[in-house]
C-alpha angles and dihedrals in degrees: 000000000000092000087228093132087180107143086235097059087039097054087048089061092050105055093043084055083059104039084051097053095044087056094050094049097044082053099057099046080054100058098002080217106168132180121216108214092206084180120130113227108222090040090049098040081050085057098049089048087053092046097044077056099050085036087066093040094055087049098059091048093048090050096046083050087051102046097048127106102234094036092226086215113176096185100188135155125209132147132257132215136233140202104171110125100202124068083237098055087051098049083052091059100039086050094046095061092051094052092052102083123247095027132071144172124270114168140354124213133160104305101352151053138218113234138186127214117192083190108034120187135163087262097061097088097048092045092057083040083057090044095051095048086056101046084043083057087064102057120096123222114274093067095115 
């Protein structure tokens, strides 16, 4: 990514690739852990087109909140609930929520996160609802 095309840096590259191949597959000869991603693609590739968009929408409102004079700042916690079956679908979602500017994560606990909003408003629940039906959506039968 640097644009340095130098036999050195790219040589580099190359041997952590395959450090970091020959860690990952000692490992799982150790524990043989594996995660299902019980995700279908084009659902999923339709998702991550709708969050990059809601992405760019959180980050202009957050900038319009930063850049105003009065700073017009609603700092609330409440909690969110899930209804992904599988531990991937709910790191989507977790994550989802941290991606999308002016709300993060907090916690996680059984059937629910907690979640922060530098900008709360009455929509917010319904907004993260939207987003977990979606990301639900993704998920292919066998989750349970």
């Amino acid at each position: 990514m640097s644009g340095i095309f130098e036999p050195f840096i790219i040589g580099l590259g190359v041997a952590s690739v395959l450090l970091t191949l020959f860690i990952t597959s000692r490992m799982d000869a150790q524990d043989g852990d594996r995660v299902k991603l019980l995700l279908a693609p084009v659902k999923y590739a339709k998702y991550l087109a709708w969050l990059m968009l809601e992405i760019a929408r959180a980050n202009w409102a957050v900038t319009k909140i930063i850049l105003a004079r009065d700073m017009p700042i609603r700092q609330h916690l409440f909690k969110t609930p899930y209804t992904q079956k599988t531990d991937v679908g709910q790191v989507i979602f977790a994550n989802s929520i941290t991606l999308t500017p002016g709300t993060i994560t907090v916690e996680t606990e059984d059937g629910h996160f907690l979640v922060h909003a530098v900008s709360w408003s009455e929509d917010d629940p319904d907004a993260l609802a939207d987003m977990d039906a979606r990301i639900t959506a993704c998920e292919t039968a066998g989750g349970a």
